[in-house]
């Protein structure tokens, strides 16, 4: 999916310098519906949220949004 957006940016005259996914926690929360219920559990829910929010792999690979850093072609 990122490739589609990258191609659109290139067709609009931009070169993509870097790209990254972010907000992986929201992606997990939206896609794995049992997690929303588990987050409501006392103590364990808070612990699970903290662990998932600090999970670096999820941030890099399961992001809810994409950030593109671009340069306008001359």
PDB file of C-alpha atoms in Angstrom:
ATOM      1  CA  UNK A   1       0.000   0.000   0.000  1.00  0.00           C
ATOM      2  CA  UNK A   2       2.846   2.412   0.759  1.00  0.00           C
ATOM      3  CA  UNK A   3       4.140   1.876  -2.761  1.00  0.00           C
ATOM      4  CA  UNK A   4       0.894   3.224  -4.217  1.00  0.00           C
ATOM      5  CA  UNK A   5       1.213   6.470  -2.256  1.00  0.00           C
ATOM      6  CA  UNK A   6       4.899   6.720  -3.072  1.00  0.00           C
ATOM      7  CA  UNK A   7       4.120   6.364  -6.777  1.00  0.00           C
ATOM      8  CA  UNK A   8       1.428   9.068  -6.539  1.00  0.00           C
ATOM      9  CA  UNK A   9       3.893  11.430  -4.868  1.00  0.00           C
ATOM     10  CA  UNK A  10       6.492  10.730  -7.553  1.00  0.00           C
ATOM     11  CA  UNK A  11       3.935  11.340 -10.294  1.00  0.00           C
ATOM     12  CA  UNK A  12       3.156  14.692  -8.632  1.00  0.00           C
ATOM     13  CA  UNK A  13       6.823  15.680  -8.908  1.00  0.00           C
ATOM     14  CA  UNK A  14       8.161  14.692  -5.488  1.00  0.00           C
ATOM     15  CA  UNK A  15      11.009  12.356  -4.636  1.00  0.00           C
ATOM     16  CA  UNK A  16      10.466  10.346  -1.468  1.00  0.00           C
ATOM     17  CA  UNK A  17      13.410  10.779   0.904  1.00  0.00           C
ATOM     18  CA  UNK A  18      12.028   8.605   3.702  1.00  0.00           C
ATOM     19  CA  UNK A  19       8.814   6.998   4.866  1.00  0.00           C
ATOM     20  CA  UNK A  20       7.628   5.449   8.082  1.00  0.00           C
ATOM     21  CA  UNK A  21       4.565   3.986   9.697  1.00  0.00           C
ATOM     22  CA  UNK A  22       3.457   5.316  13.065  1.00  0.00           C
ATOM     23  CA  UNK A  23       0.748   4.891  15.696  1.00  0.00           C
ATOM     24  CA  UNK A  24       0.946   1.102  15.670  1.00  0.00           C
ATOM     25  CA  UNK A  25      -1.023   0.960  18.920  1.00  0.00           C
ATOM     26  CA  UNK A  26      -4.100   2.408  17.218  1.00  0.00           C
ATOM     27  CA  UNK A  27      -3.672  -0.016  14.342  1.00  0.00           C
ATOM     28  CA  UNK A  28      -3.618  -2.940  16.762  1.00  0.00           C
ATOM     29  CA  UNK A  29      -6.535  -1.598  18.775  1.00  0.00           C
ATOM     30  CA  UNK A  30      -8.679  -1.089  15.658  1.00  0.00           C
ATOM     31  CA  UNK A  31      -7.851  -4.386  13.966  1.00  0.00           C
ATOM     32  CA  UNK A  32      -7.784  -6.756  16.957  1.00  0.00           C
ATOM     33  CA  UNK A  33     -11.185  -6.159  18.534  1.00  0.00           C
ATOM     34  CA  UNK A  34     -10.660  -8.413  21.606  1.00  0.00           C
ATOM     35  CA  UNK A  35      -7.912  -6.015  22.702  1.00  0.00           C
ATOM     36  CA  UNK A  36     -10.453  -3.229  23.222  1.00  0.00           C
ATOM     37  CA  UNK A  37     -12.297  -5.421  25.719  1.00  0.00           C
ATOM     38  CA  UNK A  38      -9.092  -6.516  27.421  1.00  0.00           C
ATOM     39  CA  UNK A  39      -8.005  -2.886  27.896  1.00  0.00           C
ATOM     40  CA  UNK A  40     -11.032  -2.388  30.166  1.00  0.00           C
ATOM     41  CA  UNK A  41      -9.875  -5.076  32.599  1.00  0.00           C
ATOM     42  CA  UNK A  42      -8.591  -3.659  35.887  1.00  0.00           C
ATOM     43  CA  UNK A  43      -4.804  -3.706  36.286  1.00  0.00           C
ATOM     44  CA  UNK A  44      -4.127  -6.211  33.479  1.00  0.00           C
ATOM     45  CA  UNK A  45      -5.704  -3.917  30.873  1.00  0.00           C
ATOM     46  CA  UNK A  46      -3.477  -1.004  31.865  1.00  0.00           C
ATOM     47  CA  UNK A  47      -0.411  -3.237  31.867  1.00  0.00           C
ATOM     48  CA  UNK A  48      -1.257  -4.588  28.409  1.00  0.00           C
ATOM     49  CA  UNK A  49      -1.757  -1.078  27.025  1.00  0.00           C
ATOM     50  CA  UNK A  50       1.615   0.096  28.358  1.00  0.00           C
ATOM     51  CA  UNK A  51       3.389  -2.931  26.887  1.00  0.00           C
ATOM     52  CA  UNK A  52       1.762  -2.582  23.476  1.00  0.00           C
ATOM     53  CA  UNK A  53       2.409   1.176  23.320  1.00  0.00           C
ATOM     54  CA  UNK A  54       6.120   0.571  23.917  1.00  0.00           C
ATOM     55  CA  UNK A  55       6.413  -2.336  21.431  1.00  0.00           C
ATOM     56  CA  UNK A  56       8.836  -0.897  18.853  1.00  0.00           C
ATOM     57  CA  UNK A  57       8.230  -3.618  16.234  1.00  0.00           C
ATOM     58  CA  UNK A  58       4.506  -2.820  16.170  1.00  0.00           C
ATOM     59  CA  UNK A  59       5.229   0.892  15.774  1.00  0.00           C
ATOM     60  CA  UNK A  60       7.442   0.217  12.753  1.00  0.00           C
ATOM     61  CA  UNK A  61       5.346  -2.488  11.098  1.00  0.00           C
ATOM     62  CA  UNK A  62       1.718  -2.095  12.153  1.00  0.00           C
ATOM     63  CA  UNK A  63       1.349   1.647  11.930  1.00  0.00           C
ATOM     64  CA  UNK A  64      -2.044   3.251  11.550  1.00  0.00           C
ATOM     65  CA  UNK A  65      -0.636   6.139   9.484  1.00  0.00           C
ATOM     66  CA  UNK A  66       2.231   6.765   7.057  1.00  0.00           C
ATOM     67  CA  UNK A  67       4.614   9.705   7.171  1.00  0.00           C
ATOM     68  CA  UNK A  68       6.411  10.559   3.922  1.00  0.00           C
ATOM     69  CA  UNK A  69       9.380  12.923   3.853  1.00  0.00           C
ATOM     70  CA  UNK A  70       9.610  14.296   0.325  1.00  0.00           C
ATOM     71  CA  UNK A  71      11.631  16.694  -1.749  1.00  0.00           C
ATOM     72  CA  UNK A  72      10.098  18.613  -4.632  1.00  0.00           C
ATOM     73  CA  UNK A  73      11.914  17.762  -7.848  1.00  0.00           C
ATOM     74  CA  UNK A  74      13.604  20.734  -9.515  1.00  0.00           C
TER      75      UNK A  74
END
